[in-house]
mmCIF file of C-alpha atoms and ligand atoms in Angstrom:
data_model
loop_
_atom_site.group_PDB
_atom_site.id
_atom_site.type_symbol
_atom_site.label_atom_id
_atom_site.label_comp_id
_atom_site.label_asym_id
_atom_site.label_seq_id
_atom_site.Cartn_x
_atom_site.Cartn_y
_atom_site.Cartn_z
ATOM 1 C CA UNK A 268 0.000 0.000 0.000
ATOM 2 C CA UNK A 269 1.635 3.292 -1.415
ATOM 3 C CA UNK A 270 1.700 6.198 2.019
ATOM 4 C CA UNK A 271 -0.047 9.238 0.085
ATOM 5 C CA UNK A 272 2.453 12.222 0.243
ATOM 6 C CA UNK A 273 0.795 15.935 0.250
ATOM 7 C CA UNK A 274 3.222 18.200 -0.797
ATOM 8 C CA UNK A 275 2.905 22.377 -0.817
ATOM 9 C CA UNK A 276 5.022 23.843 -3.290
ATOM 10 C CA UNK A 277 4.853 27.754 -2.571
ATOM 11 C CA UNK A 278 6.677 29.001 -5.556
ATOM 12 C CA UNK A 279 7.815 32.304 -5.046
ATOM 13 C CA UNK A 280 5.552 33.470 -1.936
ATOM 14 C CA UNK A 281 6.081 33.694 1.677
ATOM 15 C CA UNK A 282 9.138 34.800 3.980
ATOM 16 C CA UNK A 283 10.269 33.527 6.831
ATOM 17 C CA UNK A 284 7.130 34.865 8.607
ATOM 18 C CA UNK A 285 5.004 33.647 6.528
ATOM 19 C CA UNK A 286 6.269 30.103 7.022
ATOM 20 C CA UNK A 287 5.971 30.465 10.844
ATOM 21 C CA UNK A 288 2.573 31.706 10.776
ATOM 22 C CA UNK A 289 1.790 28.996 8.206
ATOM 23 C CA UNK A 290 3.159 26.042 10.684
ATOM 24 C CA UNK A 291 1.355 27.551 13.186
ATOM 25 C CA UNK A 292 -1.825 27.726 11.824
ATOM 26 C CA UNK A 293 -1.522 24.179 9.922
ATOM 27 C CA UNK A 294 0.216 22.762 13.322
ATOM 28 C CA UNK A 295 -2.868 23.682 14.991
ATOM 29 C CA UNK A 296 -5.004 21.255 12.721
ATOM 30 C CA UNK A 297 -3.087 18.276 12.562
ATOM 31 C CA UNK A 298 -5.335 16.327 14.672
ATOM 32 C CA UNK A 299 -7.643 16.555 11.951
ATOM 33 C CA UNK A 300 -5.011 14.432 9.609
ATOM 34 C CA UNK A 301 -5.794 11.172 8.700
ATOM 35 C CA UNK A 302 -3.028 8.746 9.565
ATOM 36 C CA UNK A 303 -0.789 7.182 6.987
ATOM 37 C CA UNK A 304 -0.879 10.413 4.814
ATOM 38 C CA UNK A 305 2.782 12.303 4.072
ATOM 39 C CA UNK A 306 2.969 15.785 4.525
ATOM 40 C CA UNK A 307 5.952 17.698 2.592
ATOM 41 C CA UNK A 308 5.848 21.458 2.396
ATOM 42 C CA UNK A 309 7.997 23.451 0.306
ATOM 43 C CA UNK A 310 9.186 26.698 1.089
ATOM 44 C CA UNK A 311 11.187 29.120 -1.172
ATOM 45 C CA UNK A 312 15.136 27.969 0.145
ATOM 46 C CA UNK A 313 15.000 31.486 2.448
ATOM 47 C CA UNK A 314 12.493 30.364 4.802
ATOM 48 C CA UNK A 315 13.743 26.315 5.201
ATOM 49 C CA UNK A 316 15.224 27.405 8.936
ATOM 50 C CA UNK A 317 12.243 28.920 9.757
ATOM 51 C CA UNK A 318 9.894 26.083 8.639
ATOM 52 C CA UNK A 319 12.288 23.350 9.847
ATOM 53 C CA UNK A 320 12.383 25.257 13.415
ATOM 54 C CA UNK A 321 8.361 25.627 13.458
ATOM 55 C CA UNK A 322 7.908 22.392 12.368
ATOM 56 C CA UNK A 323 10.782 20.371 14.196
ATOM 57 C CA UNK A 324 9.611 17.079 16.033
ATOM 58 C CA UNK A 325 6.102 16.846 13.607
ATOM 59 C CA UNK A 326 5.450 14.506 11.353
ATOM 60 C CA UNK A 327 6.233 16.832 8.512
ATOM 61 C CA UNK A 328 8.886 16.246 5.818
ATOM 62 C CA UNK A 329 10.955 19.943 4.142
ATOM 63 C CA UNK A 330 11.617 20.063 0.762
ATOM 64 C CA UNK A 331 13.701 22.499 -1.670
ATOM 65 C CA UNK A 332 12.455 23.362 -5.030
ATOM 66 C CA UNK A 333 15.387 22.901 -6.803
ATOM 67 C CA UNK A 334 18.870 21.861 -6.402
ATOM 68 C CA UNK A 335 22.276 21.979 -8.284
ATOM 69 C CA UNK A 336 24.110 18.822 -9.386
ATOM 70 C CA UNK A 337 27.661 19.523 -7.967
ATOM 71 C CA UNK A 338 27.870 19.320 -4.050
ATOM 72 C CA UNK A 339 29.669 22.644 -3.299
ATOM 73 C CA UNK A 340 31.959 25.030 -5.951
ATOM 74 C CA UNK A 341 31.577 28.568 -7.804
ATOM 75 C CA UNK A 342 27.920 28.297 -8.765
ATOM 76 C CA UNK A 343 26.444 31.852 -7.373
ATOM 77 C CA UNK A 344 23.285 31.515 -6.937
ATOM 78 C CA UNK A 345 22.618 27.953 -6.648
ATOM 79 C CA UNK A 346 22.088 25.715 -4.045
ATOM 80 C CA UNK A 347 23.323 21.881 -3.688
ATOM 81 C CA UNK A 348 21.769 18.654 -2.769
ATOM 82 C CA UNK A 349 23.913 18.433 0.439
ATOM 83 C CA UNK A 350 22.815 22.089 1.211
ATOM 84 C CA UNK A 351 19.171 21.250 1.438
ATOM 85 C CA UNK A 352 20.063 17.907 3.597
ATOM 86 C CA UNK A 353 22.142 19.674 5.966
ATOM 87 C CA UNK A 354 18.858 22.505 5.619
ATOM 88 C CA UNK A 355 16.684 19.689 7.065
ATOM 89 C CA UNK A 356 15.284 18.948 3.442
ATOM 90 C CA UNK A 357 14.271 15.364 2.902
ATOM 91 C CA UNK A 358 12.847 16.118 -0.644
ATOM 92 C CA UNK A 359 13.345 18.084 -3.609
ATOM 93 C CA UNK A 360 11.513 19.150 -6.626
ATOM 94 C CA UNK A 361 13.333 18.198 -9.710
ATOM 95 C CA UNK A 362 12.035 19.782 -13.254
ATOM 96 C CA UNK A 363 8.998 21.947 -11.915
ATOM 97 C CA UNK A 364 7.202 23.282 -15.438
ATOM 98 C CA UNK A 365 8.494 26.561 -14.157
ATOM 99 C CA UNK A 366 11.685 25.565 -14.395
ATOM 100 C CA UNK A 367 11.401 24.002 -17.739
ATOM 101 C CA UNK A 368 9.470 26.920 -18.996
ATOM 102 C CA UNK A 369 11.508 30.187 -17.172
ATOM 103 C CA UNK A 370 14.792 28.781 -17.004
ATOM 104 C CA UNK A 371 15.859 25.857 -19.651
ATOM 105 C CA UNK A 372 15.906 22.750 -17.834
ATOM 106 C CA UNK A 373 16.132 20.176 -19.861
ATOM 107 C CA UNK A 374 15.707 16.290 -19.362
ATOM 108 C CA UNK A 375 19.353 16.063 -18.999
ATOM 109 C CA UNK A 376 19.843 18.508 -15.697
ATOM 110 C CA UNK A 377 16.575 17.083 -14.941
ATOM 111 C CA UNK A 378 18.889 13.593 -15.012
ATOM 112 C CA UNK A 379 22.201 15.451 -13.198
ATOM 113 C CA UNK A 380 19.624 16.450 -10.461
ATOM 114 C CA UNK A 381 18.031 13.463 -9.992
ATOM 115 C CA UNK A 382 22.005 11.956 -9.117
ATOM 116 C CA UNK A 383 22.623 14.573 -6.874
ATOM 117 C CA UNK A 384 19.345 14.355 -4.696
ATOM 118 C CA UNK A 385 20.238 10.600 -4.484
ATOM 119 C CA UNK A 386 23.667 11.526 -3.917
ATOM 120 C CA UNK A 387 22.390 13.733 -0.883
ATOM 121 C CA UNK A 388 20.294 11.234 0.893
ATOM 122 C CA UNK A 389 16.665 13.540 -0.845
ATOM 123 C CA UNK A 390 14.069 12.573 -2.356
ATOM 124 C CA UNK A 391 13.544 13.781 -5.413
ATOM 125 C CA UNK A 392 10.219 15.111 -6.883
ATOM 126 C CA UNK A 393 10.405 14.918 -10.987
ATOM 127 C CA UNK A 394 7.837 16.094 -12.401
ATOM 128 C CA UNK A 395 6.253 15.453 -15.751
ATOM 129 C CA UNK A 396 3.018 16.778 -17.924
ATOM 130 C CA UNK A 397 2.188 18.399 -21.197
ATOM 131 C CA UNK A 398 1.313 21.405 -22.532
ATOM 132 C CA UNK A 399 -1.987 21.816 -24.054
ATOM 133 C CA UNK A 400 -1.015 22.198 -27.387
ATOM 134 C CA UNK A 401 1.151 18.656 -26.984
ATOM 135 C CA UNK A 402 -2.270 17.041 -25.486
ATOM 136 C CA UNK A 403 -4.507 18.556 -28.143
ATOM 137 C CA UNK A 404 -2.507 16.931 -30.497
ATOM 138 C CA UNK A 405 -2.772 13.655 -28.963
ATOM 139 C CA UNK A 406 0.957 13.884 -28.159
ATOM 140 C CA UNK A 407 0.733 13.536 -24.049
ATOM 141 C CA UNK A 408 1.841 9.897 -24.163
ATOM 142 C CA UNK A 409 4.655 10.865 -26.471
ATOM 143 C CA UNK A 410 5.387 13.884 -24.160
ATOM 144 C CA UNK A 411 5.688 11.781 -21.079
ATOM 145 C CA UNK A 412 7.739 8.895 -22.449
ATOM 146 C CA UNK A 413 10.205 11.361 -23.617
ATOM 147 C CA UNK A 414 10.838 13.530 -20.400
ATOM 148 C CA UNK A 415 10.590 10.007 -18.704
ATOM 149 C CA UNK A 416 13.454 8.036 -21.301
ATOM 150 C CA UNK A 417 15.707 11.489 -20.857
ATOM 151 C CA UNK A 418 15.610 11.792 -16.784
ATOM 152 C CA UNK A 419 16.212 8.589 -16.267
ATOM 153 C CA UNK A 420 18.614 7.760 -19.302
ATOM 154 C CA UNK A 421 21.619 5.507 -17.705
ATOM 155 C CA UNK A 422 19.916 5.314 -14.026
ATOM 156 C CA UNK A 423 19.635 1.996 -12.375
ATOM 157 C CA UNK A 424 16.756 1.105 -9.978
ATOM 158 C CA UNK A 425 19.259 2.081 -6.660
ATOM 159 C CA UNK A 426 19.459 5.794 -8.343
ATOM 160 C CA UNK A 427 15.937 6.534 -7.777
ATOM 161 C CA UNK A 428 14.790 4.700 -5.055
ATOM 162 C CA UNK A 429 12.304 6.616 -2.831
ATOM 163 C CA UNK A 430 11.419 9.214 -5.966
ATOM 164 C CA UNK A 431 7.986 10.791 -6.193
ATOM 165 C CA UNK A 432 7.089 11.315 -9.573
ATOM 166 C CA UNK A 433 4.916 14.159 -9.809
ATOM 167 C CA UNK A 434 2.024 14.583 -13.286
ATOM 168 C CA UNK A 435 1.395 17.825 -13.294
ATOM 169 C CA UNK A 436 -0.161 18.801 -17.234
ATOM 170 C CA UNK A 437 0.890 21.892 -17.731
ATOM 171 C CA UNK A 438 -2.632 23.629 -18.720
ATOM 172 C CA UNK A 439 -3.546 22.994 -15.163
ATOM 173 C CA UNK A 440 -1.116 24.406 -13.015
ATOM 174 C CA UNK A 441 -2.346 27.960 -11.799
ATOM 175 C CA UNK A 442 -4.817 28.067 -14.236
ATOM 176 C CA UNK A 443 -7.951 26.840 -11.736
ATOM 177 C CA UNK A 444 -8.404 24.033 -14.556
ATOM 178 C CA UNK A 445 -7.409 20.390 -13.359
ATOM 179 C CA UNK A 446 -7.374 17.505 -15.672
ATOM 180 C CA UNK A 447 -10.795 15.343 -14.555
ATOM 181 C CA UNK A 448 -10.230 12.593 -12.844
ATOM 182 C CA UNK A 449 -10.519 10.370 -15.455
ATOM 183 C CA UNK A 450 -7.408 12.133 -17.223
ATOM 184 C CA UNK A 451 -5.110 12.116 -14.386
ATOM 185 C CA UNK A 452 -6.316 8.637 -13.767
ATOM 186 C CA UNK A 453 -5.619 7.550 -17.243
ATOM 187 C CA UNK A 454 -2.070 9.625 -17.415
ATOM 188 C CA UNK A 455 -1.148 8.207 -13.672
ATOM 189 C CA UNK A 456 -1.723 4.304 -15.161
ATOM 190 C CA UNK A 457 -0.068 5.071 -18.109
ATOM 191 C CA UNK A 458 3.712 5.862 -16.224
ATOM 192 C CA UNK A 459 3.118 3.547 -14.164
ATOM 193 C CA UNK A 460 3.000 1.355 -16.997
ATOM 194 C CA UNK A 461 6.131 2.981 -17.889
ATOM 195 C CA UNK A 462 8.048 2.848 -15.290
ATOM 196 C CA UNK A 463 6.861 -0.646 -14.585
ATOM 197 C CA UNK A 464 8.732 -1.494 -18.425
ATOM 198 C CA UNK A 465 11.469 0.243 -17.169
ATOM 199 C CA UNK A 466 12.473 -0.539 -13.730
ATOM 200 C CA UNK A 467 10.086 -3.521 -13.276
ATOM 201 C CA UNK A 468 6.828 -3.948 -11.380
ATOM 202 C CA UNK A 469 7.650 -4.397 -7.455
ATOM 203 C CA UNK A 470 9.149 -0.867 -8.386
ATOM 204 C CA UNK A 471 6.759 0.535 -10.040
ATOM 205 C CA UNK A 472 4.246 -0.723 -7.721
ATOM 206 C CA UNK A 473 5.636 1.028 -4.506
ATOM 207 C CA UNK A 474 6.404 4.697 -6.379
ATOM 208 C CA UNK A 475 4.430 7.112 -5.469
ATOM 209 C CA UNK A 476 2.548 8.924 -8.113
ATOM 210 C CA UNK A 477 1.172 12.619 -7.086
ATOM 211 C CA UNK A 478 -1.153 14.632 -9.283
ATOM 212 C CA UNK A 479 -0.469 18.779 -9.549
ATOM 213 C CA UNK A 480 -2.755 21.288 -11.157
ATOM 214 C CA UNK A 481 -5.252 23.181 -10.007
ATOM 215 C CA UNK A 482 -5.874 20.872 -6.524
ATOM 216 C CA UNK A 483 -7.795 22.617 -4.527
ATOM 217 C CA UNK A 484 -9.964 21.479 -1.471
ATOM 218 C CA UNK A 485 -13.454 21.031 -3.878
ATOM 219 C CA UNK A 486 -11.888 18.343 -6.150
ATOM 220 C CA UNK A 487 -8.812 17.015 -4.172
ATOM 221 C CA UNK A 488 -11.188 14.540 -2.994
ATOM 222 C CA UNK A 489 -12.118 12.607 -6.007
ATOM 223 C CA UNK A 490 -9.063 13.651 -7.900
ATOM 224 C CA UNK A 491 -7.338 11.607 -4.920
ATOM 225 C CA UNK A 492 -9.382 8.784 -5.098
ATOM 226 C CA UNK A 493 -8.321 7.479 -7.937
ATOM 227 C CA UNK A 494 -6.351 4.091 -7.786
ATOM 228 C CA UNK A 495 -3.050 4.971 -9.357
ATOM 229 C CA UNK A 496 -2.973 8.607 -7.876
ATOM 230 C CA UNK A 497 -0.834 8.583 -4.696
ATOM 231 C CA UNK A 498 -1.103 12.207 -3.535
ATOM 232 C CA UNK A 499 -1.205 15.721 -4.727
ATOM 233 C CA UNK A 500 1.876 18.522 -5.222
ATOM 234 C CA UNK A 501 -0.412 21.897 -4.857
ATOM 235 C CA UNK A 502 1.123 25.498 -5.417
ATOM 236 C CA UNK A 503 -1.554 28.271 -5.130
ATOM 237 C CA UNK A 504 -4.362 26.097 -2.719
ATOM 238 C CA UNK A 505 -1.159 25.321 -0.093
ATOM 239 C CA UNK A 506 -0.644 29.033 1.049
ATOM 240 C CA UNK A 507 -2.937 28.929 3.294
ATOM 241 C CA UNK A 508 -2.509 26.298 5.878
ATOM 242 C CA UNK A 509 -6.277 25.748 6.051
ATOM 243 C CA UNK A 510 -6.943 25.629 2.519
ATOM 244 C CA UNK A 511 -3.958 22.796 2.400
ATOM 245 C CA UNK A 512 -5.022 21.203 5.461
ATOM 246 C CA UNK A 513 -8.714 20.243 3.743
ATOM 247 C CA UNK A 514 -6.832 19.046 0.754
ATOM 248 C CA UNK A 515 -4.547 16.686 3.022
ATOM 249 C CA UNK A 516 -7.900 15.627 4.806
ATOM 250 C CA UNK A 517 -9.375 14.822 1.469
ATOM 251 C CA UNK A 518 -6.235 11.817 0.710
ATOM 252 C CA UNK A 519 -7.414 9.517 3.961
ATOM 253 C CA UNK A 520 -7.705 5.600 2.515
ATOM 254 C CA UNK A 521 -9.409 3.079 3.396
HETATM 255 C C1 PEP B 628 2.483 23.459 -8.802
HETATM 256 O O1 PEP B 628 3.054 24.487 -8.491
HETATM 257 O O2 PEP B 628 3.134 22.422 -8.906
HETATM 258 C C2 PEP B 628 1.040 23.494 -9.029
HETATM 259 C C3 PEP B 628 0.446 22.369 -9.347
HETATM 260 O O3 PEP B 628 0.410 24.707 -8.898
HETATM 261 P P1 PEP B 628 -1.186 24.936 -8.765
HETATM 262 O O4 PEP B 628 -1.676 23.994 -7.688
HETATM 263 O O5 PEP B 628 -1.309 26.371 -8.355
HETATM 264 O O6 PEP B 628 -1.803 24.626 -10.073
#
């Protein structure tokens, strides 16, 4: 049985303030979460002390949203792997649309990243999805394979143990419009399917599988229901830690 894992990606938004307020308010509702769930939140890389100090001793995993492949060197700007661990990170996103969009990552850093999270003792977070152009013209299979074959070219099973994959179509994130549950459903079998070709099926059976775009606490419910959807990565419904806490309410199993 795959642990759902919850994970708020704020983006750009929030200081250090923010985050403490945040923990306090979402601290003060975690009776209300149903056991067995995974809760990950991740803060721009400013705030991590302040959300690893507010949320120290809880149940609650840190992530980074992006890391560098080398450990440690002249890279101004960036931040390592073994900088997020030694942050308190256990996960990190790897290949956010934003990334790919704003800043040219490509399947291959996608790749280096992957290494270096692994390297690092993190989890990493790749996510995957099309554009709606790509799924209007009946591409999204072709899409996925591709970004799948090129961040995982050359990596054995041990390289990505413990990754999250994240399907997050790209028309849906911050837009208010989520694929139906029948889409994610169908996209969610299909790389499992793939990864089950890949890296065989006790593998693909225990990754995790989280849908992004658009959750918010009306449709997290059913979107989360589905059999092959293991969780939810949410941006603009997670900045608020009550809007966030319904949606982490909604993933309780049976
Ligand atoms: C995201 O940032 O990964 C995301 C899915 O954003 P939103 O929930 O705002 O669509």
């Amino acid at each position: 049985m795959r642990a759902p894992v919850l994970a708020a990606n704020w983006k750009m938004n929030h200081g250090p303030r923010e985050a403490e307020s945040f923990a306090r308010d979402f601290l003060a509702g975690w009776h209300t979460v149903p056991s067995g769930v995974e809760v990950v939140v991740i803060p721009p890389f400013v705030d991590l002390a302040a959300a690893q100090a507010a949320f120290a001793g809880r149940p609650i995993s840190i992530g980074g949203q992006n890391c560098h492949w080398e450990s440690i060197g002249a890279f101004t700007g960036e931040i390592s792997a073994e900088m997020l661990a030694a942050s308190g990170c256990s996960y990190v996103l790897v290949a956010h649309s934003e990334r790919r969009q704003y800043f040219g990552e490509t399947e291959e850093s996608a790749r280096k990243r992957i290494l270096a999270a692994h390297r690092a003792g993190l989890k990493a977070i790749l996510c995957v999805g099309e554009t709606l152009e790509q799924r209007d013209r009946g591409e999204m299979e072709k899409v996925l394979v591709s970004q799948l074959e090129g961040g995982f070219l050359g990596l054995g099973e041990g390289d990505v143990a413990g990754l999250v994959l994240a399907y997050e179509p790209v028309w849906a994130i911050g837009t208010g419009r989520n694929a139906t549950p029948q889409q994610a459903q169908d996209a969610h079998a299909f790389l499992r399917g793939w990864l089950k070709g890949r890296f065989g099926p006790r593998y693909a059976e225990a990754t995790r599988i989280q849908y992004g775009g658009s959750v918010k606490p009306e449709n997290a419910r059913e979107l989360l229901g589905q059999p092959d959807i293991d969780g939810a990565l949410v941006g603009g419904a997670s900045l608020k830690a009550a809007s966030f806490l319904k949606i982490v309410q909604a993933a309780s199993r049976p």
